[in-house]
Amino acid sequence: MDAGVIALLVAAVGVAGTLLAPITTTWVGSRARLQEFELQQRAEQARRHVEEAQRNLERRRETYVALNSATRRYRILMMEDVHVLLNGGPLDADGAIENARLEFQDVYAQAQMLIPDSVLGPCHETRVALAEARKVIAALHKEGEPGQEAWQSVHADVMRIWDLIQAMQEAMRADLGITASLPAGRASGQLPYVPDPPLPAQHRFLSRRDETRPGQDRA
């Protein structure tokens, strides 16, 4: 190959490089911008997922607080009706327990659409136990003054509902990712005793012994 041909080829390559340089630069720039856009999109999607997960967590937390409060109040007032059975007074004279039942049912219905099955199961068991206990209390009251054995049986049933409430609370805490170190002497899975909020004076039927006995959520 003579020098003229080589020079011509070199010149052709140079011209092609000059013509293609802007195109190559534009393609590289476009590719870089596309990759940056994709990274931004993925980051935005991840941020939205995190925010949505946080909103769901807060909604569940609010639901758990409301459901726990409504359940405990319903049980407290139900226990008071158990004590009323002893003196033959009217059940739910001021309608407080019916209001508590309606509040509990309303909160529970909302929770059904939001909380996971791992929490809904214990909540459902508690709801069934509360409903069954109220039916028994109403039946005993309708029959008149109950015998000691019947009264002790329904009293024990309502007391055992606290165990179901504890299981419900543990499921809620697990779903929220709440963990705590256990004090010495307390078995794993057993929550610390937290007293119920005080009730108005007209709703109190318990003895001081029942109110202060540790380790039980007594109404």
mmCIF file of C-alpha atoms in Angstrom, residues 38-124:
data_model
loop_
_atom_site.group_PDB
_atom_site.id
_atom_site.type_symbol
_atom_site.label_atom_id
_atom_site.label_comp_id
_atom_site.label_asym_id
_atom_site.label_seq_id
_atom_site.Cartn_x
_atom_site.Cartn_y
_atom_site.Cartn_z
ATOM 1 C CA GLU A 38 -33.675 5.635 36.836
ATOM 2 C CA LEU A 39 -31.692 5.929 40.073
ATOM 3 C CA GLN A 40 -33.835 8.861 41.140
ATOM 4 C CA GLN A 41 -36.997 6.926 40.331
ATOM 5 C CA ARG A 42 -35.869 3.925 42.358
ATOM 6 C CA ALA A 43 -34.875 6.171 45.270
ATOM 7 C CA GLU A 44 -38.264 7.934 45.121
ATOM 8 C CA GLN A 45 -40.093 4.609 44.996
ATOM 9 C CA ALA A 46 -38.120 3.307 47.963
ATOM 10 C CA ARG A 47 -38.870 6.522 49.882
ATOM 11 C CA ARG A 48 -42.593 6.170 49.153
ATOM 12 C CA HIS A 49 -42.522 2.554 50.334
ATOM 13 C CA VAL A 50 -40.820 3.574 53.574
ATOM 14 C CA GLU A 51 -43.305 6.401 54.152
ATOM 15 C CA GLU A 52 -46.271 4.135 53.424
ATOM 16 C CA ALA A 53 -44.909 1.478 55.789
ATOM 17 C CA GLN A 54 -44.496 4.141 58.481
ATOM 18 C CA ARG A 55 -48.053 5.392 57.944
ATOM 19 C CA ASN A 56 -49.371 1.828 58.186
ATOM 20 C CA LEU A 57 -47.400 1.301 61.379
ATOM 21 C CA GLU A 58 -48.827 4.482 62.902
ATOM 22 C CA ARG A 59 -52.368 3.495 61.895
ATOM 23 C CA ARG A 60 -51.930 0.094 63.502
ATOM 24 C CA ARG A 61 -50.429 1.662 66.610
ATOM 25 C CA GLU A 62 -53.421 3.994 66.984
ATOM 26 C CA THR A 63 -55.802 1.096 66.390
ATOM 27 C CA TYR A 64 -54.041 -1.059 68.988
ATOM 28 C CA VAL A 65 -54.184 1.712 71.590
ATOM 29 C CA ALA A 66 -57.907 2.226 70.974
ATOM 30 C CA LEU A 67 -58.671 -1.502 70.933
ATOM 31 C CA ASN A 68 -56.668 -2.206 74.074
ATOM 32 C CA SER A 69 -58.346 0.658 75.930
ATOM 33 C CA ALA A 70 -61.853 -0.333 74.790
ATOM 34 C CA THR A 71 -61.279 -3.989 75.688
ATOM 35 C CA ARG A 72 -60.000 -3.246 79.173
ATOM 36 C CA ARG A 73 -62.843 -0.837 79.933
ATOM 37 C CA TYR A 74 -65.451 -3.294 78.669
ATOM 38 C CA ARG A 75 -64.036 -6.008 80.919
ATOM 39 C CA ILE A 76 -63.846 -3.702 83.966
ATOM 40 C CA LEU A 77 -67.514 -2.789 83.670
ATOM 41 C CA MET A 78 -68.440 -6.401 83.033
ATOM 42 C CA MET A 79 -66.684 -7.398 86.247
ATOM 43 C CA GLU A 80 -68.737 -4.788 88.083
ATOM 44 C CA ASP A 81 -71.902 -6.437 86.780
ATOM 45 C CA VAL A 82 -70.566 -9.722 88.127
ATOM 46 C CA HIS A 83 -70.403 -8.126 91.566
ATOM 47 C CA VAL A 84 -73.880 -6.656 91.110
ATOM 48 C CA LEU A 85 -75.195 -10.215 90.760
ATOM 49 C CA LEU A 86 -74.420 -10.752 94.447
ATOM 50 C CA ASN A 87 -76.667 -7.972 95.718
ATOM 51 C CA GLY A 88 -79.425 -8.350 93.145
ATOM 52 C CA GLY A 89 -79.145 -4.787 91.828
ATOM 53 C CA PRO A 90 -79.921 -3.807 88.237
ATOM 54 C CA LEU A 91 -77.305 -4.591 85.605
ATOM 55 C CA ASP A 92 -75.815 -1.654 83.750
ATOM 56 C CA ALA A 93 -78.152 0.824 85.425
ATOM 57 C CA ASP A 94 -76.579 3.828 83.687
ATOM 58 C CA GLY A 95 -75.890 2.152 80.342
ATOM 59 C CA ALA A 96 -72.119 2.403 80.757
ATOM 60 C CA ILE A 97 -71.397 -1.214 79.880
ATOM 61 C CA GLU A 98 -73.596 -1.083 76.783
ATOM 62 C CA ASN A 99 -71.727 2.009 75.646
ATOM 63 C CA ALA A 100 -68.448 0.219 76.337
ATOM 64 C CA ARG A 101 -69.643 -2.790 74.333
ATOM 65 C CA LEU A 102 -70.609 -0.617 71.365
ATOM 66 C CA GLU A 103 -67.293 1.219 71.537
ATOM 67 C CA PHE A 104 -65.407 -2.075 71.634
ATOM 68 C CA GLN A 105 -67.375 -3.488 68.701
ATOM 69 C CA ASP A 106 -66.792 -0.324 66.654
ATOM 70 C CA VAL A 107 -63.036 -0.318 67.283
ATOM 71 C CA TYR A 108 -62.849 -4.058 66.630
ATOM 72 C CA ALA A 109 -64.694 -3.680 63.308
ATOM 73 C CA GLN A 110 -62.186 -1.044 62.195
ATOM 74 C CA ALA A 111 -59.278 -3.190 63.340
ATOM 75 C CA GLN A 112 -60.489 -6.119 61.234
ATOM 76 C CA MET A 113 -59.699 -4.114 58.085
ATOM 77 C CA LEU A 114 -56.223 -3.111 59.197
ATOM 78 C CA ILE A 115 -54.432 -5.486 61.540
ATOM 79 C CA PRO A 116 -52.656 -8.728 60.500
ATOM 80 C CA ASP A 117 -53.999 -12.198 61.236
ATOM 81 C CA SER A 118 -51.353 -12.745 63.913
ATOM 82 C CA VAL A 119 -53.038 -10.014 65.975
ATOM 83 C CA LEU A 120 -56.609 -10.483 64.771
ATOM 84 C CA GLY A 121 -56.671 -14.067 66.092
ATOM 85 C CA PRO A 122 -56.084 -13.149 69.770
ATOM 86 C CA CYS A 123 -58.424 -10.151 69.395
ATOM 87 C CA HIS A 124 -61.165 -12.424 68.078
#
